[in-house]
């Protein structure tokens, strides 16, 4: 597929997906949402891809829904539940279900559904120039794209309520401090560090990372007993991979492991 609104760039076992509508701060029209879904499906199917990064072209990560498309002039208002069903929810499900690590490299402002797309990813890195806004309430809406699920689980009820109800911008540094994101980098280091992490993840035991992701997903709703049983099952699967044998052999032979993702 030839993409118009995103860039799809592979290198060795890495995939970088760049949201590419910089003139409107990479806000989502239906075309971009469809292309991102297609790109994630390709990443799921391509065994060669072992780590994925989502980032933005230009000065923003994403300003969320393209408001010009959501509120067309002289036409009846769009059905917002349909927009969520068709455009955003499939993206959030795919990010959580894909058994490969997905990094959000937040290069600039991340607002509305753009912020919550980032928060659905496994590891969120940000440039010190970046910021996060639960902008929905500022236009009379509620956080969507999984925001009401991920936010309280990431930062607790109080911080989540404040962020969602007030719709104020917070800096990347503040986001790191409250546990909303993993790490912030100086602007000069951000690209290099994001690439480094993407490459590192692509060379790690991909199956184990997929199982870790499954365990994290399920820990959101499981009780301890259910989680202990899940760990038994997933550890048995991890223990039958090539990479487990390779990891143990490399340790005893005092060499660097060469994981294959198998
Ligand atoms: C935009 C946008 C934008 C179009 C900047 N759309 N053009 C789901 C389902 C259904 C319906 C509704 O929503 C959702 C989920 C959502 O995401 S709701 C939340 C939607 N997003 C927002 O409300 C954020 C709106 N944007 C902003 O508040 C600001 O642009 C931020 C704080 C992101 C950045 O501010 P600045 O750095 O000052 O940039 P700017 O405002 O000057 O924007 C630059 C250009 O980008 C500008 O166009 P222009 O032609 O004047 O240069 C904006 O109109 C355009 N743009 N966001 N979401």
mmCIF file of C-alpha atoms and ligand atoms in Angstrom:
data_model
loop_
_atom_site.group_PDB
_atom_site.id
_atom_site.type_symbol
_atom_site.label_atom_id
_atom_site.label_comp_id
_atom_site.label_asym_id
_atom_site.label_seq_id
_atom_site.Cartn_x
_atom_site.Cartn_y
_atom_site.Cartn_z
ATOM 1 C CA UNK A 1 0.000 0.000 0.000
ATOM 2 C CA UNK A 2 1.208 3.514 -0.756
ATOM 3 C CA UNK A 3 0.654 5.673 2.290
ATOM 4 C CA UNK A 4 -0.372 9.314 2.027
ATOM 5 C CA UNK A 5 -0.764 10.363 5.662
ATOM 6 C CA UNK A 6 1.896 8.248 7.404
ATOM 7 C CA UNK A 7 5.447 7.106 6.647
ATOM 8 C CA UNK A 8 6.299 3.410 7.020
ATOM 9 C CA UNK A 9 10.035 2.885 7.316
ATOM 10 C CA UNK A 10 11.743 -0.433 8.057
ATOM 11 C CA UNK A 11 15.378 -1.030 8.886
ATOM 12 C CA UNK A 12 16.678 -4.480 9.874
ATOM 13 C CA UNK A 13 14.099 -5.715 12.431
ATOM 14 C CA UNK A 14 12.711 -2.265 13.253
ATOM 15 C CA UNK A 15 9.656 -0.421 11.985
ATOM 16 C CA UNK A 16 9.112 3.318 12.376
ATOM 17 C CA UNK A 17 5.636 4.680 11.695
ATOM 18 C CA UNK A 18 5.598 8.466 11.321
ATOM 19 C CA UNK A 19 2.307 10.363 11.505
ATOM 20 C CA UNK A 20 2.654 12.691 8.560
ATOM 21 C CA UNK A 21 0.236 15.639 8.413
ATOM 22 C CA UNK A 22 2.594 18.215 9.948
ATOM 23 C CA UNK A 23 0.626 21.227 8.639
ATOM 24 C CA UNK A 24 -2.245 20.313 11.008
ATOM 25 C CA UNK A 25 0.014 18.961 13.776
ATOM 26 C CA UNK A 26 -0.553 15.358 12.631
ATOM 27 C CA UNK A 27 -4.205 15.498 13.652
ATOM 28 C CA UNK A 28 -6.164 12.429 12.609
ATOM 29 C CA UNK A 29 -8.438 12.433 9.591
ATOM 30 C CA UNK A 30 -10.117 9.134 8.652
ATOM 31 C CA UNK A 31 -7.431 8.507 6.026
ATOM 32 C CA UNK A 32 -4.605 8.666 8.550
ATOM 33 C CA UNK A 33 -6.491 6.450 11.021
ATOM 34 C CA UNK A 34 -7.090 3.845 8.284
ATOM 35 C CA UNK A 35 -3.455 3.928 7.231
ATOM 36 C CA UNK A 36 -2.232 3.498 10.814
ATOM 37 C CA UNK A 37 -4.515 0.473 11.202
ATOM 38 C CA UNK A 38 -3.141 -0.978 7.959
ATOM 39 C CA UNK A 39 0.452 -0.341 9.056
ATOM 40 C CA UNK A 40 -0.125 -2.080 12.399
ATOM 41 C CA UNK A 41 -1.693 -5.067 10.607
ATOM 42 C CA UNK A 42 1.401 -5.261 8.367
ATOM 43 C CA UNK A 43 3.638 -5.142 11.428
ATOM 44 C CA UNK A 44 1.653 -7.967 13.044
ATOM 45 C CA UNK A 45 1.997 -10.106 9.895
ATOM 46 C CA UNK A 46 5.675 -9.374 9.135
ATOM 47 C CA UNK A 47 7.821 -11.780 11.171
ATOM 48 C CA UNK A 48 10.889 -9.770 10.333
ATOM 49 C CA UNK A 49 9.610 -6.814 12.370
ATOM 50 C CA UNK A 50 10.493 -7.233 16.043
ATOM 51 C CA UNK A 51 9.996 -3.686 17.401
ATOM 52 C CA UNK A 52 7.827 -0.742 16.379
ATOM 53 C CA UNK A 53 8.082 2.986 17.008
ATOM 54 C CA UNK A 54 5.304 5.542 16.430
ATOM 55 C CA UNK A 55 6.367 9.182 16.159
ATOM 56 C CA UNK A 56 5.324 12.418 14.444
ATOM 57 C CA UNK A 57 6.665 14.446 11.530
ATOM 58 C CA UNK A 58 7.392 18.125 12.216
ATOM 59 C CA UNK A 59 6.862 19.889 15.523
ATOM 60 C CA UNK A 60 3.993 17.770 16.929
ATOM 61 C CA UNK A 61 3.341 14.154 17.822
ATOM 62 C CA UNK A 62 -0.408 14.467 17.168
ATOM 63 C CA UNK A 63 -3.137 16.997 18.007
ATOM 64 C CA UNK A 64 -5.789 14.255 18.110
ATOM 65 C CA UNK A 65 -8.882 14.282 15.972
ATOM 66 C CA UNK A 66 -8.839 16.620 12.963
ATOM 67 C CA UNK A 67 -11.516 18.990 14.160
ATOM 68 C CA UNK A 68 -12.248 20.255 10.656
ATOM 69 C CA UNK A 69 -13.238 16.713 9.675
ATOM 70 C CA UNK A 70 -15.187 15.983 12.900
ATOM 71 C CA UNK A 71 -17.195 19.181 12.689
ATOM 72 C CA UNK A 72 -17.890 19.735 8.971
ATOM 73 C CA UNK A 73 -19.313 23.162 8.091
ATOM 74 C CA UNK A 74 -22.979 23.246 6.990
ATOM 75 C CA UNK A 75 -23.446 19.522 7.558
ATOM 76 C CA UNK A 76 -25.096 17.623 10.394
ATOM 77 C CA UNK A 77 -22.603 16.743 13.177
ATOM 78 C CA UNK A 78 -20.682 13.510 12.693
ATOM 79 C CA UNK A 79 -21.705 10.535 14.852
ATOM 80 C CA UNK A 80 -18.802 10.491 17.295
ATOM 81 C CA UNK A 81 -19.361 6.921 18.458
ATOM 82 C CA UNK A 82 -19.044 5.782 14.838
ATOM 83 C CA UNK A 83 -15.801 7.768 14.508
ATOM 84 C CA UNK A 84 -14.397 6.011 17.567
ATOM 85 C CA UNK A 85 -15.523 2.569 16.415
ATOM 86 C CA UNK A 86 -14.121 2.999 12.918
ATOM 87 C CA UNK A 87 -11.000 5.103 13.438
ATOM 88 C CA UNK A 88 -9.526 4.974 16.944
ATOM 89 C CA UNK A 89 -10.614 1.880 18.838
ATOM 90 C CA UNK A 90 -9.149 -0.549 16.277
ATOM 91 C CA UNK A 91 -5.788 1.250 16.597
ATOM 92 C CA UNK A 92 -5.774 1.012 20.400
ATOM 93 C CA UNK A 93 -6.764 -2.696 20.281
ATOM 94 C CA UNK A 94 -4.041 -3.497 17.745
ATOM 95 C CA UNK A 95 -1.348 -1.719 19.788
ATOM 96 C CA UNK A 96 -2.285 -3.702 22.907
ATOM 97 C CA UNK A 97 -2.721 -7.015 21.074
ATOM 98 C CA UNK A 98 0.405 -7.040 18.906
ATOM 99 C CA UNK A 99 2.918 -9.323 20.620
ATOM 100 C CA UNK A 100 5.861 -7.042 19.829
ATOM 101 C CA UNK A 101 6.990 -3.940 21.705
ATOM 102 C CA UNK A 102 5.505 -0.617 20.545
ATOM 103 C CA UNK A 103 7.304 2.593 21.550
ATOM 104 C CA UNK A 104 5.733 6.049 21.314
ATOM 105 C CA UNK A 105 8.467 8.599 20.628
ATOM 106 C CA UNK A 106 6.623 11.805 21.475
ATOM 107 C CA UNK A 107 8.522 14.523 19.631
ATOM 108 C CA UNK A 108 6.160 17.444 20.387
ATOM 109 C CA UNK A 109 2.650 18.209 21.550
ATOM 110 C CA UNK A 110 0.355 15.193 22.051
ATOM 111 C CA UNK A 111 -3.267 16.267 22.509
ATOM 112 C CA UNK A 112 -6.610 14.477 22.759
ATOM 113 C CA UNK A 113 -6.625 11.146 20.960
ATOM 114 C CA UNK A 114 -2.982 11.861 20.013
ATOM 115 C CA UNK A 115 -2.017 11.783 23.706
ATOM 116 C CA UNK A 116 -4.006 8.641 24.372
ATOM 117 C CA UNK A 117 -2.560 6.869 21.347
ATOM 118 C CA UNK A 118 0.867 7.434 22.950
ATOM 119 C CA UNK A 119 -0.339 6.193 26.355
ATOM 120 C CA UNK A 120 -1.599 2.934 24.814
ATOM 121 C CA UNK A 121 1.958 2.114 23.693
ATOM 122 C CA UNK A 122 4.262 -0.086 25.770
ATOM 123 C CA UNK A 123 6.996 2.463 26.410
ATOM 124 C CA UNK A 124 6.526 6.222 26.000
ATOM 125 C CA UNK A 125 9.610 8.386 25.444
ATOM 126 C CA UNK A 126 9.366 12.144 25.033
ATOM 127 C CA UNK A 127 11.491 15.046 23.973
ATOM 128 C CA UNK A 128 11.790 17.748 26.644
ATOM 129 C CA UNK A 129 9.959 19.941 24.076
ATOM 130 C CA UNK A 130 6.913 17.644 24.134
ATOM 131 C CA UNK A 131 3.730 18.174 26.114
ATOM 132 C CA UNK A 132 0.575 16.221 26.877
ATOM 133 C CA UNK A 133 -2.996 17.570 26.952
ATOM 134 C CA UNK A 134 -6.225 15.728 27.688
ATOM 135 C CA UNK A 135 -7.770 18.387 25.452
ATOM 136 C CA UNK A 136 -11.192 16.749 25.136
ATOM 137 C CA UNK A 137 -12.947 18.644 27.932
ATOM 138 C CA UNK A 138 -11.868 21.954 26.377
ATOM 139 C CA UNK A 139 -14.265 21.218 23.502
ATOM 140 C CA UNK A 140 -16.958 19.599 25.644
ATOM 141 C CA UNK A 141 -15.946 15.944 25.142
ATOM 142 C CA UNK A 142 -14.664 13.110 27.309
ATOM 143 C CA UNK A 143 -11.268 11.397 26.933
ATOM 144 C CA UNK A 144 -11.456 8.525 24.459
ATOM 145 C CA UNK A 145 -9.053 6.143 22.676
ATOM 146 C CA UNK A 146 -8.593 4.289 25.978
ATOM 147 C CA UNK A 147 -7.762 7.409 28.008
ATOM 148 C CA UNK A 148 -10.272 6.697 30.781
ATOM 149 C CA UNK A 149 -8.764 3.187 31.060
ATOM 150 C CA UNK A 150 -5.035 3.902 30.913
ATOM 151 C CA UNK A 151 -4.795 7.237 32.746
ATOM 152 C CA UNK A 152 -6.047 6.177 36.212
ATOM 153 C CA UNK A 153 -3.996 2.981 35.953
ATOM 154 C CA UNK A 154 -0.845 4.929 35.045
ATOM 155 C CA UNK A 155 -1.037 7.863 37.442
ATOM 156 C CA UNK A 156 -3.806 7.095 39.976
ATOM 157 C CA UNK A 157 -7.305 8.490 40.327
ATOM 158 C CA UNK A 158 -6.442 11.987 41.562
ATOM 159 C CA UNK A 159 -3.893 12.856 38.880
ATOM 160 C CA UNK A 160 -6.106 11.290 36.220
ATOM 161 C CA UNK A 161 -9.159 13.256 37.338
ATOM 162 C CA UNK A 162 -7.182 16.500 37.363
ATOM 163 C CA UNK A 163 -5.697 15.907 33.918
ATOM 164 C CA UNK A 164 -9.002 14.826 32.364
ATOM 165 C CA UNK A 165 -11.304 17.378 34.009
ATOM 166 C CA UNK A 166 -9.042 20.427 33.661
ATOM 167 C CA UNK A 167 -7.642 19.729 30.182
ATOM 168 C CA UNK A 168 -4.413 21.574 30.987
ATOM 169 C CA UNK A 169 -1.115 21.105 29.197
ATOM 170 C CA UNK A 170 1.638 19.341 31.140
ATOM 171 C CA UNK A 171 5.293 19.226 30.140
ATOM 172 C CA UNK A 172 7.131 16.014 29.302
ATOM 173 C CA UNK A 173 9.169 16.449 32.495
ATOM 174 C CA UNK A 174 6.000 16.645 34.609
ATOM 175 C CA UNK A 175 4.542 13.654 32.727
ATOM 176 C CA UNK A 176 7.643 11.637 33.619
ATOM 177 C CA UNK A 177 7.466 12.767 37.252
ATOM 178 C CA UNK A 178 3.894 11.509 37.733
ATOM 179 C CA UNK A 179 4.567 8.210 35.932
ATOM 180 C CA UNK A 180 2.539 9.006 32.825
ATOM 181 C CA UNK A 181 5.524 8.263 30.586
ATOM 182 C CA UNK A 182 8.760 6.302 30.857
ATOM 183 C CA UNK A 183 11.520 8.845 30.117
ATOM 184 C CA UNK A 184 12.221 12.357 28.831
ATOM 185 C CA UNK A 185 15.325 13.271 26.841
ATOM 186 C CA UNK A 186 16.982 16.572 25.955
ATOM 187 C CA UNK A 187 15.973 17.692 22.491
ATOM 188 C CA UNK A 188 19.536 17.068 21.224
ATOM 189 C CA UNK A 189 19.485 13.411 22.376
ATOM 190 C CA UNK A 190 15.864 12.490 21.758
ATOM 191 C CA UNK A 191 16.095 11.049 18.209
ATOM 192 C CA UNK A 192 19.299 9.130 18.898
ATOM 193 C CA UNK A 193 17.995 7.706 22.177
ATOM 194 C CA UNK A 194 14.636 6.701 20.626
ATOM 195 C CA UNK A 195 16.401 4.936 17.752
ATOM 196 C CA UNK A 196 18.758 3.243 20.213
ATOM 197 C CA UNK A 197 15.866 1.891 22.262
ATOM 198 C CA UNK A 198 14.021 0.712 19.138
ATOM 199 C CA UNK A 199 17.109 -1.169 17.945
ATOM 200 C CA UNK A 200 17.784 -2.628 21.383
ATOM 201 C CA UNK A 201 14.214 -3.937 21.673
ATOM 202 C CA UNK A 202 14.416 -5.418 18.158
ATOM 203 C CA UNK A 203 17.383 -7.544 19.262
ATOM 204 C CA UNK A 204 15.834 -8.798 22.493
ATOM 205 C CA UNK A 205 13.881 -12.057 23.032
ATOM 206 C CA UNK A 206 10.741 -10.997 21.129
ATOM 207 C CA UNK A 207 8.608 -13.923 22.288
ATOM 208 C CA UNK A 208 9.351 -13.157 25.964
ATOM 209 C CA UNK A 209 8.517 -9.502 25.373
ATOM 210 C CA UNK A 210 5.198 -10.573 23.818
ATOM 211 C CA UNK A 211 4.458 -12.707 26.897
ATOM 212 C CA UNK A 212 5.390 -9.817 29.214
ATOM 213 C CA UNK A 213 2.956 -7.650 27.271
ATOM 214 C CA UNK A 214 0.217 -10.245 27.629
ATOM 215 C CA UNK A 215 0.874 -10.482 31.382
ATOM 216 C CA UNK A 216 0.761 -6.689 31.715
ATOM 217 C CA UNK A 217 -2.489 -6.485 29.735
ATOM 218 C CA UNK A 218 -4.124 -9.116 31.902
ATOM 219 C CA UNK A 219 -2.747 -7.651 35.169
ATOM 220 C CA UNK A 220 -5.044 -4.657 34.575
ATOM 221 C CA UNK A 221 -8.055 -6.785 35.565
ATOM 222 C CA UNK A 222 -6.778 -10.124 37.019
ATOM 223 C CA UNK A 223 -6.563 -10.883 40.735
ATOM 224 C CA UNK A 224 -3.326 -12.309 42.208
ATOM 225 C CA UNK A 225 -4.409 -15.950 41.859
ATOM 226 C CA UNK A 226 -5.321 -15.460 38.197
ATOM 227 C CA UNK A 227 -2.061 -13.650 37.560
ATOM 228 C CA UNK A 228 0.034 -16.374 39.236
ATOM 229 C CA UNK A 229 -1.625 -18.996 37.004
ATOM 230 C CA UNK A 230 -1.019 -16.854 33.944
ATOM 231 C CA UNK A 231 2.674 -16.529 34.883
ATOM 232 C CA UNK A 232 2.915 -20.344 35.157
ATOM 233 C CA UNK A 233 1.461 -20.729 31.665
ATOM 234 C CA UNK A 234 3.486 -17.958 30.008
ATOM 235 C CA UNK A 235 6.744 -18.990 31.719
ATOM 236 C CA UNK A 236 6.280 -22.518 30.358
ATOM 237 C CA UNK A 237 5.903 -21.046 26.859
ATOM 238 C CA UNK A 238 8.902 -18.746 27.295
ATOM 239 C CA UNK A 239 10.918 -21.723 28.534
ATOM 240 C CA UNK A 240 10.341 -23.576 25.278
ATOM 241 C CA UNK A 241 11.732 -20.814 23.019
ATOM 242 C CA UNK A 242 15.054 -20.770 21.189
ATOM 243 C CA UNK A 243 15.891 -17.455 22.870
ATOM 244 C CA UNK A 244 15.617 -18.954 26.364
ATOM 245 C CA UNK A 245 18.163 -21.653 25.448
ATOM 246 C CA UNK A 246 20.358 -19.053 23.794
ATOM 247 C CA UNK A 247 20.160 -16.759 26.847
ATOM 248 C CA UNK A 248 21.171 -19.505 29.255
ATOM 249 C CA UNK A 249 23.931 -20.870 26.957
ATOM 250 C CA UNK A 250 25.347 -17.384 26.388
ATOM 251 C CA UNK A 251 25.390 -16.789 30.145
ATOM 252 C CA UNK A 252 27.308 -19.986 30.887
ATOM 253 C CA UNK A 253 29.684 -19.437 27.953
ATOM 254 C CA UNK A 254 30.271 -15.826 29.110
ATOM 255 C CA UNK A 255 29.335 -14.328 25.717
ATOM 256 C CA UNK A 256 26.722 -11.893 24.424
ATOM 257 C CA UNK A 257 23.466 -13.697 23.499
ATOM 258 C CA UNK A 258 22.243 -13.621 19.903
ATOM 259 C CA UNK A 259 18.494 -13.681 20.195
ATOM 260 C CA UNK A 260 16.449 -14.557 17.125
ATOM 261 C CA UNK A 261 12.948 -13.770 18.328
ATOM 262 C CA UNK A 262 12.092 -17.470 18.137
HETATM 263 C C1 LIG B 1 -5.544 21.426 13.942
HETATM 264 C C2 LIG B 1 -5.740 20.675 15.089
HETATM 265 C C3 LIG B 1 -6.785 19.723 15.101
HETATM 266 C C4 LIG B 1 -7.310 20.348 12.951
HETATM 267 C C5 LIG B 1 -4.079 21.999 15.444
HETATM 268 N N1 LIG B 1 -7.552 19.599 14.011
HETATM 269 N N2 LIG B 1 -6.345 21.261 12.884
HETATM 270 C C6 LIG B 1 -12.534 11.602 18.742
HETATM 271 C C7 LIG B 1 -13.719 11.323 18.040
HETATM 272 C C8 LIG B 1 -14.506 12.305 17.521
HETATM 273 C C9 LIG B 1 -14.482 13.563 17.647
HETATM 274 C C10 LIG B 1 -13.643 14.330 18.375
HETATM 275 O O1 LIG B 1 -12.508 13.893 18.950
HETATM 276 C C11 LIG B 1 -12.023 12.725 19.155
HETATM 277 C C12 LIG B 1 -10.781 12.680 19.874
HETATM 278 C C13 LIG B 1 -10.012 13.935 20.043
HETATM 279 O O2 LIG B 1 -8.854 13.932 19.769
HETATM 280 S S1 LIG B 1 -10.768 15.327 20.691
HETATM 281 C C14 LIG B 1 -9.463 16.488 20.854
HETATM 282 C C15 LIG B 1 -9.083 17.109 19.550
HETATM 283 N N3 LIG B 1 -7.918 17.924 19.677
HETATM 284 C C16 LIG B 1 -7.914 19.138 20.233
HETATM 285 O O3 LIG B 1 -8.897 19.643 20.717
HETATM 286 C C17 LIG B 1 -6.611 19.894 20.170
HETATM 287 C C18 LIG B 1 -6.747 21.103 19.289
HETATM 288 N N4 LIG B 1 -5.462 21.760 19.138
HETATM 289 C C19 LIG B 1 -4.920 22.538 20.063
HETATM 290 O O4 LIG B 1 -5.431 22.721 21.147
HETATM 291 C C20 LIG B 1 -3.625 23.222 19.709
HETATM 292 O O5 LIG B 1 -3.484 23.226 18.320
HETATM 293 C C21 LIG B 1 -2.384 22.530 20.328
HETATM 294 C C22 LIG B 1 -2.376 22.797 21.852
HETATM 295 C C23 LIG B 1 -2.365 21.043 20.059
HETATM 296 C C24 LIG B 1 -1.109 23.152 19.737
HETATM 297 O O6 LIG B 1 -1.163 24.556 19.858
HETATM 298 P P1 LIG B 1 -0.158 25.471 19.029
HETATM 299 O O7 LIG B 1 1.213 24.936 19.179
HETATM 300 O O8 LIG B 1 -0.406 26.865 19.457
HETATM 301 O O9 LIG B 1 -0.555 25.269 17.477
HETATM 302 P P2 LIG B 1 -1.812 25.867 16.700
HETATM 303 O O10 LIG B 1 -3.022 25.804 17.536
HETATM 304 O O11 LIG B 1 -1.447 27.199 16.141
HETATM 305 O O12 LIG B 1 -1.986 24.808 15.503
HETATM 306 C C25 LIG B 1 -1.175 24.849 14.323
HETATM 307 C C26 LIG B 1 -2.056 24.492 13.140
HETATM 308 O O13 LIG B 1 -2.572 23.176 13.328
HETATM 309 C C27 LIG B 1 -3.275 25.406 13.074
HETATM 310 O O14 LIG B 1 -3.581 25.592 11.708
HETATM 311 P P3 LIG B 1 -3.220 26.990 10.977
HETATM 312 O O15 LIG B 1 -3.743 26.827 9.578
HETATM 313 O O16 LIG B 1 -3.881 28.058 11.755
HETATM 314 O O17 LIG B 1 -1.709 27.057 11.031
HETATM 315 C C28 LIG B 1 -4.356 24.589 13.728
HETATM 316 O O18 LIG B 1 -5.645 24.939 13.306
HETATM 317 C C29 LIG B 1 -3.994 23.180 13.288
HETATM 318 N N5 LIG B 1 -4.513 22.205 14.242
HETATM 319 N N6 LIG B 1 -4.821 21.009 16.048
HETATM 320 N N7 LIG B 1 -7.008 18.900 16.202
#
